[in-house]
mmCIF file of N, CA and C in Angstrom:
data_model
loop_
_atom_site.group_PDB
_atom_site.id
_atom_site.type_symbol
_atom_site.label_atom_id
_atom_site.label_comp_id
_atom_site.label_asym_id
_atom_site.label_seq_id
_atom_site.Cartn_x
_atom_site.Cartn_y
_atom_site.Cartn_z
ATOM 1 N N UNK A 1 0.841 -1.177 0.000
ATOM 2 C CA UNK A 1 0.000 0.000 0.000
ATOM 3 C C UNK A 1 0.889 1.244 0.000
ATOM 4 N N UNK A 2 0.597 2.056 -0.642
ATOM 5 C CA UNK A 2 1.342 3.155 -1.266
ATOM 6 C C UNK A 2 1.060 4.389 0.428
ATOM 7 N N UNK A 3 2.140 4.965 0.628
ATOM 8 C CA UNK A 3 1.854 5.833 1.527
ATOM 9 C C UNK A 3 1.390 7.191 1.156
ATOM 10 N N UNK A 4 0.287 7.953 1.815
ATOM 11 C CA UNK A 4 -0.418 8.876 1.300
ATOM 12 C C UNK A 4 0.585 10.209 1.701
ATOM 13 N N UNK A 5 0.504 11.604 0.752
ATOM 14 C CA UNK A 5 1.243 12.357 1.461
ATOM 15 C C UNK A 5 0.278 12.950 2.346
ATOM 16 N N UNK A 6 0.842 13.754 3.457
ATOM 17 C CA UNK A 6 0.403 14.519 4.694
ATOM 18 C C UNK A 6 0.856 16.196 4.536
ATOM 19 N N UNK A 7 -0.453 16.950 4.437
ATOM 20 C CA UNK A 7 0.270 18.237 4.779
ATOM 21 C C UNK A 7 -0.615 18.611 5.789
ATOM 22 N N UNK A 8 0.108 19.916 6.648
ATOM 23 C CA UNK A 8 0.567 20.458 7.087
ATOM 24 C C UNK A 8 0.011 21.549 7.025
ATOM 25 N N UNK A 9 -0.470 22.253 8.059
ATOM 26 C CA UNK A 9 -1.128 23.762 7.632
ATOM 27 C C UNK A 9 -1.188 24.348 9.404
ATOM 28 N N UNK A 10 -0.188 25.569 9.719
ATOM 29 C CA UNK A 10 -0.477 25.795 10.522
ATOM 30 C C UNK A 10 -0.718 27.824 10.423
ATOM 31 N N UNK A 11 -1.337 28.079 11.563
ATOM 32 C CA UNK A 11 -1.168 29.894 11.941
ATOM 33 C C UNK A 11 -0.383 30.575 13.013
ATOM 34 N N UNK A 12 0.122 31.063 12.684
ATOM 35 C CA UNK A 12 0.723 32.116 13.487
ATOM 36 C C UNK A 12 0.468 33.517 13.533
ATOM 37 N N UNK A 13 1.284 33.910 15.047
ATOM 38 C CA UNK A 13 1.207 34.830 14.974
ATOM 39 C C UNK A 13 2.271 35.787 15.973
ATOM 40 N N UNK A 14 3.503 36.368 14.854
ATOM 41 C CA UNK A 14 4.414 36.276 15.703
ATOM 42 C C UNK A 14 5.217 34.717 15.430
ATOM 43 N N UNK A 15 5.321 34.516 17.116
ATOM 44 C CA UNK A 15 5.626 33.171 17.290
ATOM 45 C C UNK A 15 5.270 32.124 17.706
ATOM 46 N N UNK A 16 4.018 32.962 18.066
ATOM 47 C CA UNK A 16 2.954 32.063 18.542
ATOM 48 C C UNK A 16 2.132 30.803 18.128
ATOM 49 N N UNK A 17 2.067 29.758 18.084
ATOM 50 C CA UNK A 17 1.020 29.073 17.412
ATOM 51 C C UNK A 17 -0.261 29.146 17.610
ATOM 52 N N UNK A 18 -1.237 29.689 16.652
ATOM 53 C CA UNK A 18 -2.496 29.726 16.620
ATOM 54 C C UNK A 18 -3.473 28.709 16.394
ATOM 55 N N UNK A 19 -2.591 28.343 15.805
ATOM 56 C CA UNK A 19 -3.906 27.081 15.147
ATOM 57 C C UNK A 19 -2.798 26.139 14.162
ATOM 58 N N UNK A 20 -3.071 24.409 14.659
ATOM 59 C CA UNK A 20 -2.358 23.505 13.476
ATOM 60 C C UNK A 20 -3.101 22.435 12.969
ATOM 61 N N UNK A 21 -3.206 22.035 12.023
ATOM 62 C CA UNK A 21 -3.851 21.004 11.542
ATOM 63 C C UNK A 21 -3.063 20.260 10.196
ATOM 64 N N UNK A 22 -3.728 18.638 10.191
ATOM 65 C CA UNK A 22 -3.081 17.967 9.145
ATOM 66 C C UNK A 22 -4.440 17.655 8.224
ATOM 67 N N UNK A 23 -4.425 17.183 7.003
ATOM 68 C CA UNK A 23 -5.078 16.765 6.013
ATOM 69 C C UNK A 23 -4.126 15.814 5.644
ATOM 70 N N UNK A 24 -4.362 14.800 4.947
ATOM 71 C CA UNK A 24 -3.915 13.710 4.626
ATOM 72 C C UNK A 24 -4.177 13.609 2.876
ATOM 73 N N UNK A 25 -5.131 14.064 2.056
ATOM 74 C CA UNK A 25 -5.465 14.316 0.527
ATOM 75 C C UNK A 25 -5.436 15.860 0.064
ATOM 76 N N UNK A 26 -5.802 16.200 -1.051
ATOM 77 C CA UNK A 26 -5.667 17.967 -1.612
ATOM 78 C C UNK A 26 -6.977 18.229 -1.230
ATOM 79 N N UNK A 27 -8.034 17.522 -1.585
ATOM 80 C CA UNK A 27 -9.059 17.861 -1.146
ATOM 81 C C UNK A 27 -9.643 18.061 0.072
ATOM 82 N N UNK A 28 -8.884 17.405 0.788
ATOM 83 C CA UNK A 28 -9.078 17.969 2.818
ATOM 84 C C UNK A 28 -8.369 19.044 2.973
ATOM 85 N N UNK A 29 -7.142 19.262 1.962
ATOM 86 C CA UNK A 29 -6.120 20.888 2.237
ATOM 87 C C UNK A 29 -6.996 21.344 1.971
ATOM 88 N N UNK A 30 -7.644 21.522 1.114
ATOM 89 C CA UNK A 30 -8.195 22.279 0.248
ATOM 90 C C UNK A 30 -9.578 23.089 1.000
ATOM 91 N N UNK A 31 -10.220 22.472 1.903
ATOM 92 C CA UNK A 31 -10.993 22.609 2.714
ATOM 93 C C UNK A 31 -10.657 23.404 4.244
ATOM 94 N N UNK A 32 -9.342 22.971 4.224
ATOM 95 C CA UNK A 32 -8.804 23.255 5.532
ATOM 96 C C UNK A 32 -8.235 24.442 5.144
ATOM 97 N N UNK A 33 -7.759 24.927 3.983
ATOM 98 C CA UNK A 33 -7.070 26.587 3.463
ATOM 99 C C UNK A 33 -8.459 27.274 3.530
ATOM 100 N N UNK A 34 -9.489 26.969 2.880
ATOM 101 C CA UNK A 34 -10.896 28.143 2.313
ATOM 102 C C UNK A 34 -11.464 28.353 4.562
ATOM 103 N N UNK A 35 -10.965 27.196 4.882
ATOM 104 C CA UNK A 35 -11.514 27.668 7.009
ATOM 105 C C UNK A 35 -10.444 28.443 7.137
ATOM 106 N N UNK A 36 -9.173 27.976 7.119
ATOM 107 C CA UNK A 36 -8.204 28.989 7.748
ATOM 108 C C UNK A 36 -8.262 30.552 7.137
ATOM 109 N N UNK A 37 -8.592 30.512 6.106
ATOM 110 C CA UNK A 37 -9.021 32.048 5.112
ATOM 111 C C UNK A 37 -10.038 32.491 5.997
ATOM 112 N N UNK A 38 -11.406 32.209 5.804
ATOM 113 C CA UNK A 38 -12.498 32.543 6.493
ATOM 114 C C UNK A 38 -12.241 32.670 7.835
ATOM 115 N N UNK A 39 -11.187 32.198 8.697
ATOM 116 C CA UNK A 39 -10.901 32.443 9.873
ATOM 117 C C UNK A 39 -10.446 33.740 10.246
ATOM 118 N N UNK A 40 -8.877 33.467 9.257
ATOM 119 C CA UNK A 40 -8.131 34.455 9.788
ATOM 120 C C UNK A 40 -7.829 35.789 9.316
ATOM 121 N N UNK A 41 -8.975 36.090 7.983
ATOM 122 C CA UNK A 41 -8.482 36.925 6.764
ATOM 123 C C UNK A 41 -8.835 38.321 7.682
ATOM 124 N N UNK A 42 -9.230 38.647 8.616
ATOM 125 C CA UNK A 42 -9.518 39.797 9.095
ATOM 126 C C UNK A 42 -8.387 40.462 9.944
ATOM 127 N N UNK A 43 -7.631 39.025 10.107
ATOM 128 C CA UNK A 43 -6.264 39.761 11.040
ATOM 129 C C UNK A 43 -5.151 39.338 10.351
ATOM 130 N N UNK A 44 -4.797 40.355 10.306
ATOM 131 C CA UNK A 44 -3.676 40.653 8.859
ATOM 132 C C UNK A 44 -2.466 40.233 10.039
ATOM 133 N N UNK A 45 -2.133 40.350 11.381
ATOM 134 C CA UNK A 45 -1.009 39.661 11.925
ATOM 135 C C UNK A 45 -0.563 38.325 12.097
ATOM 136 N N UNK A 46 -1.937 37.401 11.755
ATOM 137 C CA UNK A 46 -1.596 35.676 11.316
ATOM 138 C C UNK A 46 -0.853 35.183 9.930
ATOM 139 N N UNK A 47 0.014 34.969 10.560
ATOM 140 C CA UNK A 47 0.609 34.003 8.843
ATOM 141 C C UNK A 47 0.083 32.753 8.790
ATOM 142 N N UNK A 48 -0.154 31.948 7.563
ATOM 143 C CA UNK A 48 -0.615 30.785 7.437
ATOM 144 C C UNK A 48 0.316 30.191 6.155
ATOM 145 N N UNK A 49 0.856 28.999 6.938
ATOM 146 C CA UNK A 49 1.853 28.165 6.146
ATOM 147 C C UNK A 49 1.107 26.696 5.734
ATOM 148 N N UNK A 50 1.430 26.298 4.706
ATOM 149 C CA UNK A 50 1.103 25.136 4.168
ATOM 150 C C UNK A 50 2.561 24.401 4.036
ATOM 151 N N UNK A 51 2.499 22.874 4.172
ATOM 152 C CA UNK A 51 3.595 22.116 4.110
ATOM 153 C C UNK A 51 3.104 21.062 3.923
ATOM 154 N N UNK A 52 4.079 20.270 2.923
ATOM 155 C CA UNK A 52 4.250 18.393 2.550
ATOM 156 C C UNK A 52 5.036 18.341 4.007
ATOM 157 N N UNK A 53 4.265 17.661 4.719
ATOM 158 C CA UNK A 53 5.053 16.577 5.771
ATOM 159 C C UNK A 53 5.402 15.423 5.804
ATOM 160 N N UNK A 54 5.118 14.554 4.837
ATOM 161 C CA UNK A 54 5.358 12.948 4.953
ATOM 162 C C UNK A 54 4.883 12.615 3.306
ATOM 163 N N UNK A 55 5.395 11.678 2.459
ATOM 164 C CA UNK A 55 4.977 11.226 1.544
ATOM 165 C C UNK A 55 5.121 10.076 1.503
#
């Protein structure tokens, strides 16, 4: 069985961690970027990183 990749999506702020989560397909990122948008788009001091963690 083929191993699935894992990303990675967390917020900051500063250095803070705000918020982390994994998805396991594009289509769960994909879901999990359009919440973290709708979350955080009002505070312009959160960064939001996406990452391949495991393939």
């Amino acid at each position: 069985m083929a191993a699935s990749t894992l990303y990675g999506i967390t917020a900051r702020r500063g250095e803070e961690l705000v918020r982390c989560d994994d998805a396991t397909d594009l289509p769960g990122l994909g879901s999990l970027v359009a919440e973290y948008a709708d979350t955080f788009r009002a505070d312009p001091t959160v960064r939001v990183e996406v990452e391949t963690v495991s393939r």
